[in-house]
PDB file of C-alpha atoms in Angstrom:
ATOM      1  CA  UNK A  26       0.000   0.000   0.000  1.00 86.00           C
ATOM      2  CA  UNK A  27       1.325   3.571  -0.820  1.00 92.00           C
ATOM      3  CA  UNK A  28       1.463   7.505  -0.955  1.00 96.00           C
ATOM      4  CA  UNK A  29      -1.861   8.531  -1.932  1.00 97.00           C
ATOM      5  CA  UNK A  30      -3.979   5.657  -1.627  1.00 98.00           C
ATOM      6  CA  UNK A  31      -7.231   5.823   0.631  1.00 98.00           C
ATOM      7  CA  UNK A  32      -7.726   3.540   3.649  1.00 98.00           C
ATOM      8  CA  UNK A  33     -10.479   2.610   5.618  1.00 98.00           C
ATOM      9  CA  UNK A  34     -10.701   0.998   8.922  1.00 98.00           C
ATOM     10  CA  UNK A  35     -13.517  -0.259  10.575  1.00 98.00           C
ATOM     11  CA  UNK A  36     -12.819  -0.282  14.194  1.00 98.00           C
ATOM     12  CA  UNK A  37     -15.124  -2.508  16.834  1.00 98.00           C
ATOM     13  CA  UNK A  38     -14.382  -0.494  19.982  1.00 98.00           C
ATOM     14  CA  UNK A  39     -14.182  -2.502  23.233  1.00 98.00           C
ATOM     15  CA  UNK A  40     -16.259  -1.555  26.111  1.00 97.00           C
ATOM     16  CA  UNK A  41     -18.274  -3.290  28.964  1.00 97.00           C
ATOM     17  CA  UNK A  42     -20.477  -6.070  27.537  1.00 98.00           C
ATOM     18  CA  UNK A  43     -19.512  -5.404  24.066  1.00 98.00           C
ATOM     19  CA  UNK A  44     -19.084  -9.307  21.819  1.00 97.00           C
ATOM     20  CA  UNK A  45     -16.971  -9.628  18.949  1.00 98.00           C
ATOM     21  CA  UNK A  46     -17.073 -12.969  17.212  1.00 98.00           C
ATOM     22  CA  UNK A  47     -13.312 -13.441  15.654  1.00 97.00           C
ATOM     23  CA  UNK A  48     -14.070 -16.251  13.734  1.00 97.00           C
ATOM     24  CA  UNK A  49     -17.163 -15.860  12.090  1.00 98.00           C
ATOM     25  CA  UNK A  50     -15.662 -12.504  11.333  1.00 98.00           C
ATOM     26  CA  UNK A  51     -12.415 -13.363   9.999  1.00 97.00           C
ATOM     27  CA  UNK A  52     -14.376 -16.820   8.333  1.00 97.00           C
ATOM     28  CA  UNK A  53     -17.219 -15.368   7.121  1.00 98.00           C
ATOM     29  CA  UNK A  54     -18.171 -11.335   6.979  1.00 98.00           C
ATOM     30  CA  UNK A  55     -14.450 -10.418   5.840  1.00 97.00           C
ATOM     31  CA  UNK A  56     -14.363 -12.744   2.385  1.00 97.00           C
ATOM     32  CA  UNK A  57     -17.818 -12.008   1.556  1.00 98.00           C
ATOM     33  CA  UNK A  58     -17.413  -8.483   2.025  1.00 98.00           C
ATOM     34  CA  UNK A  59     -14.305  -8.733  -0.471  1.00 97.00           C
ATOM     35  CA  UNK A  60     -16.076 -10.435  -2.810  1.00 98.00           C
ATOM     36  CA  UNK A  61     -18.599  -7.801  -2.764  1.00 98.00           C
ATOM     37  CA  UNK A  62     -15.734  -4.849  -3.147  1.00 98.00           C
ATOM     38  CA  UNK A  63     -14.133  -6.469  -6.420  1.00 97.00           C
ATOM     39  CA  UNK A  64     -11.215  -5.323  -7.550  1.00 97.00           C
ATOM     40  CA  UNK A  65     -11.560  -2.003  -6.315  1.00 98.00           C
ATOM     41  CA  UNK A  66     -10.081  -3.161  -3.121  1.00 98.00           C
ATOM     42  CA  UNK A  67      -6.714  -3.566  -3.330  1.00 98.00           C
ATOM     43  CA  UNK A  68      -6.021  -5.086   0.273  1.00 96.00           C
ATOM     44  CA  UNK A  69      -7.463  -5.904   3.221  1.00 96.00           C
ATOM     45  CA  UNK A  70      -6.031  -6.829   6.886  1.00 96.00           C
ATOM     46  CA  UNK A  71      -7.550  -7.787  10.022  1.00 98.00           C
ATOM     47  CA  UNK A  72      -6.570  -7.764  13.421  1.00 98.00           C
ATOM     48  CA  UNK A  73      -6.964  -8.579  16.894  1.00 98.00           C
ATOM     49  CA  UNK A  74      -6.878  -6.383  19.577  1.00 98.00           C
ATOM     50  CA  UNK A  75      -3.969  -7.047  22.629  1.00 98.00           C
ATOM     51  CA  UNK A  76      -3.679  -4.525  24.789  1.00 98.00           C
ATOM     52  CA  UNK A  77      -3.063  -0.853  24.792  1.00 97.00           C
ATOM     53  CA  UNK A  78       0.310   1.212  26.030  1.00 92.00           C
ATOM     54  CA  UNK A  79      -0.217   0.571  29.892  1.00 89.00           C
ATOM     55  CA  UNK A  80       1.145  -3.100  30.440  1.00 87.00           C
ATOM     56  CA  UNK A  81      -2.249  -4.766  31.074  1.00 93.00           C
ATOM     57  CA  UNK A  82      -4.616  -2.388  29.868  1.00 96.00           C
ATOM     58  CA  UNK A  83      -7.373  -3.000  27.492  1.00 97.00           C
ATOM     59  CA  UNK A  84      -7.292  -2.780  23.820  1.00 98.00           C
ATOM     60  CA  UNK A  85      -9.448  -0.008  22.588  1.00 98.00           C
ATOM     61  CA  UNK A  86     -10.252  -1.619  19.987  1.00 98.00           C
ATOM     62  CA  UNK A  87     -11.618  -5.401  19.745  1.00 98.00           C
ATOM     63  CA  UNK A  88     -11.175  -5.956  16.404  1.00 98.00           C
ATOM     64  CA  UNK A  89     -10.221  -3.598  13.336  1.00 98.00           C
ATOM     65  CA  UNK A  90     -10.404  -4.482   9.354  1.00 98.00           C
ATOM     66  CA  UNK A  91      -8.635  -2.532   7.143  1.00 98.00           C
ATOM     67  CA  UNK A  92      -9.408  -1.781   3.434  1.00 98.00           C
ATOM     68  CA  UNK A  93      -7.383  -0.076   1.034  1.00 98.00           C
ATOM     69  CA  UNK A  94      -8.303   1.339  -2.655  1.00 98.00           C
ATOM     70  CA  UNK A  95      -6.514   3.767  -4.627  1.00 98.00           C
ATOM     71  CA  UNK A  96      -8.871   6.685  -3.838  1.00 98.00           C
ATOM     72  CA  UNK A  97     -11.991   7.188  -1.785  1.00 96.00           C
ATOM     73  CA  UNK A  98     -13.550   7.785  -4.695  1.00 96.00           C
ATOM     74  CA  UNK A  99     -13.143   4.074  -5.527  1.00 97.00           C
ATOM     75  CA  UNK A 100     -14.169   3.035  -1.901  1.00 97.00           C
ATOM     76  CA  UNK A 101     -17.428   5.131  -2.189  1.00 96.00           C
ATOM     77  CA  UNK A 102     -18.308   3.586  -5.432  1.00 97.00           C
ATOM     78  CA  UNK A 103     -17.429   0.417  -4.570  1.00 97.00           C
ATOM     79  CA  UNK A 104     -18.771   0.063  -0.914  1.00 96.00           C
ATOM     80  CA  UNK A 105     -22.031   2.706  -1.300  1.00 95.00           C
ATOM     81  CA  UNK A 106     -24.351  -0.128  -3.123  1.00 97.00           C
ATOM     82  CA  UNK A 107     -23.405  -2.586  -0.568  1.00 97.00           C
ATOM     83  CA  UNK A 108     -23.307  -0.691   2.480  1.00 96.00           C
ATOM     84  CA  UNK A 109     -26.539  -1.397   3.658  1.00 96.00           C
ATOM     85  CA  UNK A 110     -26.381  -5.593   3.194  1.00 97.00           C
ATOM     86  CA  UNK A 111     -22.742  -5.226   4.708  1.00 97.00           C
ATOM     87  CA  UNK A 112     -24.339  -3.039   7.867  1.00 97.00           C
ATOM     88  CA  UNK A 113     -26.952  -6.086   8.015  1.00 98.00           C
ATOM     89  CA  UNK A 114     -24.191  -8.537   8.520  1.00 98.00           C
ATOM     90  CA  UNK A 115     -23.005  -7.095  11.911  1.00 98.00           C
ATOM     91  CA  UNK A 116     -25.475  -8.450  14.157  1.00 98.00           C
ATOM     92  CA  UNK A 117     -24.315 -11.823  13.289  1.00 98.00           C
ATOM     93  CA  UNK A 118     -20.588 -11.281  15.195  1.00 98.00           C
ATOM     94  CA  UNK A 119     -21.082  -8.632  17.163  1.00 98.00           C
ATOM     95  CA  UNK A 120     -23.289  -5.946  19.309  1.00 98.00           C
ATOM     96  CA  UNK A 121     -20.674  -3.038  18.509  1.00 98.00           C
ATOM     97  CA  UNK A 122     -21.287  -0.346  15.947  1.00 97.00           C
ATOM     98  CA  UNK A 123     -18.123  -0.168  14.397  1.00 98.00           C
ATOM     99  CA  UNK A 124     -16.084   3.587  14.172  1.00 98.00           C
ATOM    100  CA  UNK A 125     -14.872   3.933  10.831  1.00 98.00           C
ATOM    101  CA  UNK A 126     -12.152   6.026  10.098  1.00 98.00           C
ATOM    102  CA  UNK A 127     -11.358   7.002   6.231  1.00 98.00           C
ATOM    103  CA  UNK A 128      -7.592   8.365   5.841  1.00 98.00           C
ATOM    104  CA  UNK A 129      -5.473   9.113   2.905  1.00 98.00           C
ATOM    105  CA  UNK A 130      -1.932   7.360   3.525  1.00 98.00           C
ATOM    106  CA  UNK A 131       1.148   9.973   3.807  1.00 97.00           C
ATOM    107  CA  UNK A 132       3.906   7.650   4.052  1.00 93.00           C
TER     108      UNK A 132
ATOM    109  CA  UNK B  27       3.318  -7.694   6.990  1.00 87.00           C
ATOM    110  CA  UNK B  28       1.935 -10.778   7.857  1.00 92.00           C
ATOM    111  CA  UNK B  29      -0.249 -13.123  10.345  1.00 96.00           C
ATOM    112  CA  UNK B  30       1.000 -13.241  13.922  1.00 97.00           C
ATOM    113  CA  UNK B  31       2.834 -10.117  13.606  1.00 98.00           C
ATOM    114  CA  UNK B  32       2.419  -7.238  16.490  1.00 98.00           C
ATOM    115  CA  UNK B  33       0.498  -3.739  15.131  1.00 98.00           C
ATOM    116  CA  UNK B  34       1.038  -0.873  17.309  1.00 98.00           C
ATOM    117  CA  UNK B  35      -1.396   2.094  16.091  1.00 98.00           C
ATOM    118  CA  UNK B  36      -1.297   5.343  18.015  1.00 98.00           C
ATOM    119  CA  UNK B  37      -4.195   7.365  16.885  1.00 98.00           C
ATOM    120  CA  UNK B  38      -4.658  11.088  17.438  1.00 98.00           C
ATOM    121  CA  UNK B  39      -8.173  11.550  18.209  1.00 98.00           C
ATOM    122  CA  UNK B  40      -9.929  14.644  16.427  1.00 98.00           C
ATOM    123  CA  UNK B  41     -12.377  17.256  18.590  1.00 97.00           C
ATOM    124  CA  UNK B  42     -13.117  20.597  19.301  1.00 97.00           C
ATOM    125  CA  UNK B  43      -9.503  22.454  19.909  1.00 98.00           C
ATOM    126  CA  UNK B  44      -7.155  19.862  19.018  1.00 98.00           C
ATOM    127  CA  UNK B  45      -4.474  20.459  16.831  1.00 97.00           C
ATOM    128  CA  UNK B  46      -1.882  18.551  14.978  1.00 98.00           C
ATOM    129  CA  UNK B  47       1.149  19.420  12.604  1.00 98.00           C
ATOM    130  CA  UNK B  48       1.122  17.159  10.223  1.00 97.00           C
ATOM    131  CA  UNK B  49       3.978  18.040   8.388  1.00 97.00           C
ATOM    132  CA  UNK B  50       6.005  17.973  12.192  1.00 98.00           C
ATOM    133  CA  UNK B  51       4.654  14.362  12.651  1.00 98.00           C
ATOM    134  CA  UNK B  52       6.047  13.247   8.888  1.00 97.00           C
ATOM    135  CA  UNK B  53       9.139  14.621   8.667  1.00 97.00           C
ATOM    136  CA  UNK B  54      10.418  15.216  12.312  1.00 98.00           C
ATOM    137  CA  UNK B  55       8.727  13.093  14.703  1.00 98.00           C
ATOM    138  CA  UNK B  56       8.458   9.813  13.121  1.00 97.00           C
ATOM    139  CA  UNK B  57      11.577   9.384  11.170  1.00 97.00           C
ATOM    140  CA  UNK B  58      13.415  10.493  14.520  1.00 98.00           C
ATOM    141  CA  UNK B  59      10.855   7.564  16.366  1.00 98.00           C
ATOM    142  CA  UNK B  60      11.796   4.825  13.523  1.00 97.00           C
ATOM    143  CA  UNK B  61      15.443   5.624  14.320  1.00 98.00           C
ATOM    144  CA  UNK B  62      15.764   4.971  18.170  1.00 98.00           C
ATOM    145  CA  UNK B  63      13.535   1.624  17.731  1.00 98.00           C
ATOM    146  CA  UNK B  64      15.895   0.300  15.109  1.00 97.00           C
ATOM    147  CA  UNK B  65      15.490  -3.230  13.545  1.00 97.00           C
ATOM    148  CA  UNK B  66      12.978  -4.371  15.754  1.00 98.00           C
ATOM    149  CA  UNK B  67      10.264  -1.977  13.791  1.00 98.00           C
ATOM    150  CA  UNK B  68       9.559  -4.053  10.690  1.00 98.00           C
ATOM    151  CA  UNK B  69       7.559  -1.361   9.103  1.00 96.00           C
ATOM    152  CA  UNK B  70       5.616   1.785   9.739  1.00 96.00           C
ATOM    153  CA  UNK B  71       3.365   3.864   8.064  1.00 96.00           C
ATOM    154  CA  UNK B  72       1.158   6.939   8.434  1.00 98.00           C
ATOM    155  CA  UNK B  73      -2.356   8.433   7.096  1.00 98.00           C
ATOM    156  CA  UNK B  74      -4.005  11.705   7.279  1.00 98.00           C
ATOM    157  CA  UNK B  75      -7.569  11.128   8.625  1.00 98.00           C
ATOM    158  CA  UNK B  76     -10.264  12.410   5.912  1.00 98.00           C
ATOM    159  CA  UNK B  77     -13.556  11.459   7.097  1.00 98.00           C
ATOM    160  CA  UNK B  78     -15.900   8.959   8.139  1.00 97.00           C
ATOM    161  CA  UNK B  79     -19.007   6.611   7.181  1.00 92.00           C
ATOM    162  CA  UNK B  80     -21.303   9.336   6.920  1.00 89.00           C
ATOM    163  CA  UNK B  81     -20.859  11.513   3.507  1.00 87.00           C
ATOM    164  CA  UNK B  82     -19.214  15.147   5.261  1.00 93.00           C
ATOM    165  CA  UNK B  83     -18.656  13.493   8.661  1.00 96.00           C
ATOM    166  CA  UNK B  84     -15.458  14.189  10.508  1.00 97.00           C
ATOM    167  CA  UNK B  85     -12.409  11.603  11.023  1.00 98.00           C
ATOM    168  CA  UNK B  86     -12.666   9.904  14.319  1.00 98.00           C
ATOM    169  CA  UNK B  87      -8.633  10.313  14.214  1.00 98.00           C
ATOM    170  CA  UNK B  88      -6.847  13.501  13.144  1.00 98.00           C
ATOM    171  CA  UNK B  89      -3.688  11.180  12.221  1.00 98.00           C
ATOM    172  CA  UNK B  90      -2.537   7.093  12.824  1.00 98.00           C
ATOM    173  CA  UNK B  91       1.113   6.579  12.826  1.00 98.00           C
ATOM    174  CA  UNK B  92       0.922   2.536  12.414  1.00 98.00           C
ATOM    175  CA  UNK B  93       4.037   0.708  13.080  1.00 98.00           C
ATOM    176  CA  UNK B  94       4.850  -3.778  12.647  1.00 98.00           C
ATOM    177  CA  UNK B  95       7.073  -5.701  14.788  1.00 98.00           C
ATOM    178  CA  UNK B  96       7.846  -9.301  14.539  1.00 98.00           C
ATOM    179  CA  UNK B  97       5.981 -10.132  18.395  1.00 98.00           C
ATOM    180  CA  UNK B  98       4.742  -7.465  21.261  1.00 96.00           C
ATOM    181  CA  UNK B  99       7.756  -8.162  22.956  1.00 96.00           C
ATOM    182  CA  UNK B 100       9.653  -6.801  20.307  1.00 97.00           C
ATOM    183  CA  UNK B 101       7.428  -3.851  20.170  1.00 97.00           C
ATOM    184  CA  UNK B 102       7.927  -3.987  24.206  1.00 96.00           C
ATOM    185  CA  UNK B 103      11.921  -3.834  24.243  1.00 97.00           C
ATOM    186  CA  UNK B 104      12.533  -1.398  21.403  1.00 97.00           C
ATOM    187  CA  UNK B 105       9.917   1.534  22.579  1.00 96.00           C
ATOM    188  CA  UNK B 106      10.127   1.082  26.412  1.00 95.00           C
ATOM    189  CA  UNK B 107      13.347   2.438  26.646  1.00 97.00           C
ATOM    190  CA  UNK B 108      12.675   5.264  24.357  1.00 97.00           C
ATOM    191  CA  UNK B 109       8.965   5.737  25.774  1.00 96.00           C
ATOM    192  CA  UNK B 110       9.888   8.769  28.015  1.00 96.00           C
ATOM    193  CA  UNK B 111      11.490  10.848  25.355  1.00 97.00           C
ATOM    194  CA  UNK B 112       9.293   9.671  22.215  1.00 97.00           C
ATOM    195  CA  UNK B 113       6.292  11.304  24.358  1.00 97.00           C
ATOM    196  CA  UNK B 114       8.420  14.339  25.267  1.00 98.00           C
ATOM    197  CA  UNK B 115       8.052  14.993  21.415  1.00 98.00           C
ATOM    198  CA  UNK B 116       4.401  15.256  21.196  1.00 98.00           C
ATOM    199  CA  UNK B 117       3.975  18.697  22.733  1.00 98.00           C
ATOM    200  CA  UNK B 118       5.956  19.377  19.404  1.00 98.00           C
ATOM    201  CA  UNK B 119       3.213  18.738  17.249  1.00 98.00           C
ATOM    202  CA  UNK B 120      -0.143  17.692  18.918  1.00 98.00           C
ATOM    203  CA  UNK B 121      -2.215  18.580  22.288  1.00 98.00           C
ATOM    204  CA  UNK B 122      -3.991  15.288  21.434  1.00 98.00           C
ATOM    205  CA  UNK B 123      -3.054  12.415  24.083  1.00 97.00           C
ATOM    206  CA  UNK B 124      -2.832   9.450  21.315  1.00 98.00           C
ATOM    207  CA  UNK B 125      -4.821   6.313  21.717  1.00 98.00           C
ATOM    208  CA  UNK B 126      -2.708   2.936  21.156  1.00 98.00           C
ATOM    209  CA  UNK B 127      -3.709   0.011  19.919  1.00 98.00           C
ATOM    210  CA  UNK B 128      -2.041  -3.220  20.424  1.00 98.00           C
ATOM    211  CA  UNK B 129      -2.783  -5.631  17.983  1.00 98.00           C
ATOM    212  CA  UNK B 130      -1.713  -9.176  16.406  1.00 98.00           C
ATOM    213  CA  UNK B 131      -2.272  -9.768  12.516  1.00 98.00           C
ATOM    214  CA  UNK B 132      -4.695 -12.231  11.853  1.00 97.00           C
ATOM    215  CA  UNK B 133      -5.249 -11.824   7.964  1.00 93.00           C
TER     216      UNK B 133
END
């Protein structure tokens, strides 16, 4: 991934009685959503939060996916018509409304 | 960067009065971080937050520096030496107290 290109993450934010299902999510939402993005996504990632800078403390996040396309442009065109069958697919792994954070990498 | 390695994200929330130099952040403060940690950083990157889900909606995160180490230990023994001084920086650049995100790479 490089200069220029747009990412998105979807962030699951950790909190009292908040689930996040790892496997159906890495099993099941994360390939079908990539089959729904096409080739317009150029990468994806997932991971697993650890911890956070204290020794001990809680991640912030639970989970994140990242997506990367070459502009935001491409993400909107490419995620818009399936946003709201993607949205529907939450429930099934988790009770967290994910933060989503759309950047534009610098380095 | 692959499964099972360590993701350290430290996210500069955005909200009413913060402020953040990004051009500090690229070309001071994180070359000078990716020099004191050495060969244990693997890789590191860094995005400019644009917006999020909602069309015109602010970025939860002003700016992510992202950085990939081979384990959490590594992460552990490269910045905890350097910890004191790397956050003596951030007055430099930012009033924003970063949020960090410790996470393993599982796709």
């Amino acid at each position: 991934m490089k200069k220029g290109m747009a990412k998105v993450s979807v962030m699951y934010a950790n909190g009292e009685g908040k689930t996040f299902d790892g496997d159906y999510y890495v099993n099941k939402h994360l390939p079908w959503v990539s089959s729904l993005l096409g080739d317009a996504l150029k990468g994806a990632t997932a991971e697993k939060g650890l911890g956070s800078a204290a020794p001990g403390s809680p991640a912030p996040y639970l989970g994140i996916g990242t997506m990367y396309f070459d502009s935001v442009r491409d993400f909107g065109e490419a995620f818009g018509p399936n946003a709201e069958k993607i949205m529907a697919d939450l429930p099934n792994f988790t009770n967290i409304e994910p933060t989503v954070q759309i950047s534009e990498i610098v380095i």
